[in-house]
XYZ file of C-alpha atoms in Angstrom:
395
model
C 35.953 118.042 120.640
C 38.268 120.318 118.593
C 41.432 118.919 117.036
C 44.736 119.711 118.704
C 46.929 122.433 117.262
C 50.484 121.079 117.052
C 53.725 123.017 117.359
C 56.726 121.686 115.423
C 59.500 122.981 117.688
C 63.241 123.143 117.091
C 65.221 124.078 120.217
C 68.732 125.462 119.872
C 69.724 125.171 123.532
C 73.158 126.805 123.129
C 71.841 129.613 120.879
C 74.062 128.992 117.855
C 71.368 130.569 115.719
C 71.694 133.796 117.683
C 75.405 133.681 118.487
C 76.600 132.761 114.990
C 73.845 133.980 112.673
C 72.443 136.919 114.663
C 68.855 135.595 114.507
C 66.620 136.747 117.350
C 64.239 134.010 118.463
C 61.484 132.989 118.678
C 61.200 132.527 114.923
C 57.563 131.596 114.297
C 56.227 130.438 110.953
C 57.731 128.653 107.980
C 59.276 131.728 106.399
C 60.912 132.905 109.639
C 62.303 129.430 110.349
C 63.592 129.039 106.799
C 65.297 132.422 107.051
C 66.928 131.384 110.340
C 68.149 128.091 108.828
C 69.616 129.817 105.790
C 71.405 132.432 107.917
C 72.826 129.812 110.285
C 73.842 127.555 107.389
C 75.582 130.483 105.732
C 77.376 131.465 108.947
C 78.425 127.893 109.805
C 77.571 125.228 107.212
C 78.690 122.443 109.566
C 76.427 123.321 112.489
C 73.958 120.519 113.242
C 71.288 122.995 114.353
C 70.863 123.976 110.697
C 69.761 120.414 109.908
C 67.430 120.438 112.896
C 65.665 123.583 111.671
C 65.349 122.180 108.138
C 63.948 118.969 109.652
C 61.403 121.062 111.571
C 60.332 122.736 108.302
C 60.085 119.360 106.544
C 58.013 117.907 109.393
C 55.774 120.982 109.240
C 55.260 120.532 105.499
C 54.500 116.820 105.918
C 51.980 117.399 108.689
C 50.369 120.261 106.774
C 50.019 118.053 103.702
C 48.093 115.571 105.854
C 45.597 118.283 106.690
C 46.665 118.783 110.294
C 46.642 122.084 112.125
C 50.330 122.786 112.733
C 52.737 125.647 113.344
C 56.543 125.663 113.280
C 58.901 127.654 115.482
C 62.543 127.900 116.543
C 63.581 129.005 120.038
C 67.058 129.261 121.524
C 68.778 129.438 124.890
C 72.097 130.962 125.902
C 75.483 130.272 124.290
C 77.563 130.631 127.480
C 75.295 129.741 130.409
C 73.075 126.660 130.046
C 71.058 127.424 133.196
C 70.163 130.893 131.964
C 69.572 129.354 128.549
C 66.999 126.922 129.931
C 65.200 129.797 131.642
C 65.132 131.671 128.347
C 63.802 128.573 126.565
C 60.940 128.385 129.091
C 60.144 132.078 128.653
C 60.226 131.956 124.838
C 58.120 128.784 124.785
C 55.396 130.541 126.782
C 55.571 133.415 124.302
C 55.164 131.013 121.362
C 52.214 129.272 123.037
C 50.521 132.612 123.655
C 50.993 133.770 120.063
C 50.079 130.503 118.300
C 47.552 128.903 120.644
C 49.128 125.436 120.267
C 48.147 122.603 122.590
C 50.769 119.952 121.818
C 54.296 119.745 120.493
C 56.589 117.663 118.298
C 60.185 118.279 119.379
C 62.926 118.274 116.747
C 66.248 117.379 118.357
C 69.772 117.193 116.967
C 71.184 115.432 120.013
C 70.743 114.415 123.647
C 71.755 117.887 124.865
C 68.579 119.505 123.545
C 66.473 116.842 125.229
C 67.535 118.212 128.613
C 64.849 120.810 128.019
C 62.192 118.133 127.454
C 60.823 118.492 131.033
C 60.489 122.243 130.462
C 58.390 121.613 127.355
C 56.321 118.875 129.006
C 55.438 121.216 131.870
C 53.743 123.536 129.377
C 52.675 121.382 126.428
C 51.776 117.786 125.671
C 54.697 116.282 123.738
C 53.214 114.241 120.887
C 56.577 113.047 119.574
C 60.319 113.570 119.236
C 62.166 113.561 115.929
C 65.914 112.962 116.230
C 68.089 114.368 113.443
C 71.166 112.210 112.790
C 73.805 113.722 110.496
C 75.493 111.213 108.193
C 79.297 111.170 108.356
C 82.047 109.483 106.387
C 82.720 105.986 107.814
C 86.486 106.108 107.201
C 89.502 107.243 109.220
C 89.727 110.580 107.449
C 86.124 111.385 108.329
C 86.664 110.375 111.959
C 89.745 112.571 112.188
C 87.784 115.469 110.730
C 84.974 115.022 113.249
C 87.422 114.934 116.191
C 89.177 118.021 114.875
C 85.902 119.945 114.665
C 84.907 118.814 118.156
C 88.196 120.060 119.583
C 87.539 123.462 118.006
C 84.138 123.669 119.661
C 84.403 126.019 122.723
C 82.026 123.847 124.784
C 84.052 120.674 124.124
C 87.288 122.546 124.800
C 86.097 123.782 128.187
C 84.805 120.354 129.177
C 87.648 118.153 127.915
C 90.775 120.040 126.877
C 91.034 122.400 129.869
C 90.894 119.642 132.554
C 93.272 117.444 130.528
C 95.755 120.282 130.077
C 95.565 121.158 133.775
C 96.261 117.538 134.766
C 99.299 117.320 132.479
C 100.636 120.616 133.854
C 100.147 119.499 137.481
C 101.880 116.192 136.717
C 104.849 118.018 135.186
C 105.127 120.406 138.150
C 104.915 117.503 140.617
C 107.717 115.674 138.810
C 109.827 118.873 138.731
C 109.402 120.219 142.258
C 108.468 117.065 144.179
C 110.848 114.378 142.903
C 110.092 112.114 145.853
C 106.376 112.106 145.027
C 104.996 110.154 142.090
C 103.515 112.485 139.494
C 101.231 109.657 138.401
C 99.758 109.372 141.905
C 99.198 113.141 142.054
C 97.363 113.138 138.733
C 95.404 110.001 139.689
C 94.336 111.634 142.954
C 93.185 114.801 141.199
C 91.293 112.758 138.598
C 89.633 110.799 141.408
C 88.547 113.995 143.174
C 87.243 115.409 139.885
C 85.261 112.242 139.139
C 83.776 112.246 142.638
C 82.749 115.881 142.215
C 81.120 115.082 138.884
C 79.548 111.866 140.134
C 77.902 113.462 143.164
C 77.014 116.645 141.265
C 79.143 118.804 143.576
C 80.375 120.855 140.622
C 76.789 122.046 140.088
C 76.593 123.209 143.694
C 79.906 125.022 143.373
C 78.651 126.660 140.174
C 75.448 127.701 141.898
C 77.503 129.077 144.807
C 79.694 131.042 142.422
C 76.778 132.493 140.456
C 74.925 133.270 143.697
C 77.967 135.152 144.987
C 78.319 137.080 141.725
C 74.608 137.974 141.720
C 74.822 139.095 145.355
C 77.813 141.302 144.558
C 76.029 142.827 141.569
C 72.884 143.532 143.602
C 74.854 144.986 146.514
C 73.644 142.481 149.115
C 75.291 142.130 152.513
C 75.431 138.351 152.131
C 78.063 138.690 149.378
C 80.499 140.359 151.769
C 79.592 137.946 154.569
C 80.254 134.917 152.318
C 83.694 136.271 151.438
C 84.366 136.864 155.141
C 83.194 133.321 155.905
C 85.573 131.929 153.253
C 88.471 133.828 154.852
C 87.539 132.406 158.271
C 87.379 128.878 156.821
C 90.867 129.358 155.387
C 92.065 130.584 158.788
C 90.448 127.513 160.354
C 92.313 125.185 158.005
C 95.619 126.824 158.908
C 94.779 126.747 162.620
C 93.889 123.062 162.409
C 97.177 122.205 160.721
C 99.077 124.266 163.284
C 97.264 122.383 166.037
C 98.574 119.081 164.665
C 102.110 120.459 164.481
C 101.859 121.794 168.042
C 100.450 118.742 169.805
C 101.679 115.870 167.625
C 104.828 117.020 165.819
C 105.915 113.429 165.192
C 103.041 112.508 162.862
C 104.544 109.147 162.071
C 103.589 107.836 165.529
C 100.030 109.187 165.536
C 97.099 107.582 163.774
C 94.732 109.274 161.356
C 91.961 109.477 163.975
C 94.000 111.511 166.462
C 95.336 113.775 163.731
C 91.775 114.418 162.519
C 90.506 115.199 166.026
C 93.441 117.504 166.698
C 92.827 119.278 163.410
C 89.158 119.811 164.314
C 90.145 121.000 167.793
C 92.149 123.816 166.236
C 89.719 124.682 163.437
C 86.198 124.113 164.783
C 85.874 127.547 166.391
C 86.898 129.197 163.121
C 84.446 127.094 161.128
C 81.618 127.997 163.532
C 82.540 131.677 163.288
C 82.452 131.403 159.476
C 78.962 129.865 159.608
C 77.793 132.642 161.967
C 79.159 135.364 159.670
C 77.461 133.802 156.642
C 74.195 133.439 158.581
C 74.407 137.066 159.763
C 74.664 138.270 156.164
C 71.744 136.071 155.102
C 69.599 137.321 157.996
C 70.444 140.948 157.174
C 69.399 140.426 153.550
C 66.176 138.730 154.679
C 65.303 141.672 156.936
C 65.849 144.102 154.068
C 64.329 142.128 151.185
C 62.387 139.003 152.163
C 60.848 138.651 155.606
C 59.344 135.251 154.797
C 62.857 133.789 154.446
C 63.840 135.319 157.785
C 61.718 132.807 159.704
C 63.756 129.938 158.273
C 67.161 131.541 158.881
C 66.430 132.880 162.372
C 67.364 129.624 164.136
C 70.554 128.979 162.145
C 72.876 130.960 164.483
C 71.435 129.137 167.512
C 72.000 125.742 165.910
C 75.522 126.674 164.768
C 76.478 127.724 168.294
C 74.842 124.622 169.783
C 76.569 122.200 167.404
C 79.878 124.024 167.841
C 79.682 123.832 171.631
C 78.795 120.146 171.697
C 81.420 119.283 169.073
C 84.116 121.262 170.892
C 83.264 119.589 174.183
C 83.532 116.157 172.573
C 86.927 117.026 171.037
C 88.298 118.188 174.384
C 87.090 115.011 176.065
C 88.435 112.720 173.329
C 91.871 114.320 173.248
C 92.107 114.607 177.039
C 91.919 110.805 177.360
C 94.427 110.250 174.552
C 97.247 107.964 175.723
C 99.711 109.287 173.145
C 100.970 112.575 174.552
C 99.934 114.991 177.301
C 97.121 117.336 176.267
C 96.376 120.753 177.868
C 93.285 119.249 179.534
C 93.160 116.377 181.996
C 90.642 113.562 181.683
C 88.556 115.069 184.508
C 88.465 118.424 182.748
C 87.516 116.603 179.563
C 84.507 114.985 181.253
C 83.411 118.346 182.680
C 83.860 119.956 179.246
C 81.744 117.420 177.341
C 78.936 117.472 179.941
C 78.907 121.257 180.348
C 79.169 122.108 176.674
C 76.582 119.505 175.665
C 74.096 120.938 178.173
C 74.984 124.457 177.061
C 74.506 123.546 173.387
C 71.113 121.983 174.090
C 70.114 125.092 176.015
C 71.116 127.388 173.131
C 69.224 125.225 170.597
C 66.145 125.237 172.866
C 66.304 129.029 173.105
C 66.364 129.291 169.324
C 63.356 127.003 168.934
C 61.501 128.858 171.717
C 62.053 132.347 170.364
C 61.450 131.450 166.710
C 57.604 131.402 166.852
C 57.611 134.483 169.095
C 59.803 136.309 166.624
C 57.717 135.067 163.696
C 54.462 136.340 165.254
C 55.957 139.762 165.875
C 57.323 140.031 162.341
C 53.989 138.879 160.847
C 52.122 141.448 162.949
C 54.504 144.185 161.823
C 54.124 143.076 158.206
C 50.313 143.107 158.523
C 50.389 146.655 159.922
C 52.647 147.745 157.078
C 50.372 146.193 154.426
C 47.289 147.728 156.028
C 48.942 151.151 156.067
C 49.961 150.832 152.418
C 46.416 149.758 151.499
C 44.956 152.734 153.401
C 47.344 155.132 151.691
C 46.473 153.671 148.298
C 42.759 154.046 149.076
C 43.341 157.619 150.188
C 45.091 158.417 146.930
C 42.081 157.058 144.987
C 39.462 158.968 146.975
C 41.496 162.103 147.570
C 40.792 161.895 151.320
C 43.573 162.394 153.871
C 44.728 159.330 155.756
C 45.272 159.589 159.507
C 47.476 157.243 161.526
C 47.477 156.732 165.276
C 50.850 157.493 166.740
C 51.816 156.370 170.264
C 54.089 158.603 172.299
């Protein structure tokens, strides 16, 4: 059994080596890595990635002195977009593996951030070890102040810490100026709570994915980009309609509980929300027809389910508010019972239609796709043999 060939790998996830020093990775081999470390150290002597690259070279020298088959390399990600950076790390790692023929890896890390890419490496190589580089700092107040000052000048730290803090202070000042009856502290505390919930449940990642998906759709000219914007406008209209519904039916909000206000809000906004979901689904279906038929099978039933859920939800809202003892509602209790029964049955019927027609639609689309592939294969064969290709045409 042949001995493993080990890769000593330094990963610069935020691409300081490219952004600051202009080094194009992957840098493979001791000389290339040393050149990258020197250039980065010259460009920014305080960057910790410089120490990580030097540690990779030292580990390479130590392993080589022990007679082991090793190679050293530096790869980097993206300075502004960590998701794109991780994709680039995966692509460059495959390139390094192909060029060096390594079978296992020792990861050189300068912090926990780089270890986010550990699963990417483990999916392609056996990780034999991790070497953490810890930079020694002065243990006094002056050294601590210096470290904090440098962190505040880091664009990544500034975006993560300074921007939210500055926004909170500004919102607190505006609340104290324009809303004297409202506690600025409570406003800031509420915003901090919402922010922490978003971070805790990972909702900020979903919003980021939504934003990047919308930008990519706009750049590629997809219909879904326009439909998503239209859906957002309809959601905004639904929010306004829901608030207007509360003002119309329960103007004296002090005498109405939260439950009735919520139901009245949904009564005024549900139709708009359903329309927004239908518009977004229509754009997605249009894109699937044009670009990806396999995704069309999954999105075909969405409009049916949206209509079904909307009908049943609307019927329930009418029934609930029609039996409200607080103030007269446009519907009587009898009409509310008819509405919930009729709309529930109608919603179930619409959902059943969607589930019934889905396999029928899928079979037709698969048959059409098979005919298209067969025709393309026949045309390709005709081009190879130089023979004309004839197609049957029905009139």
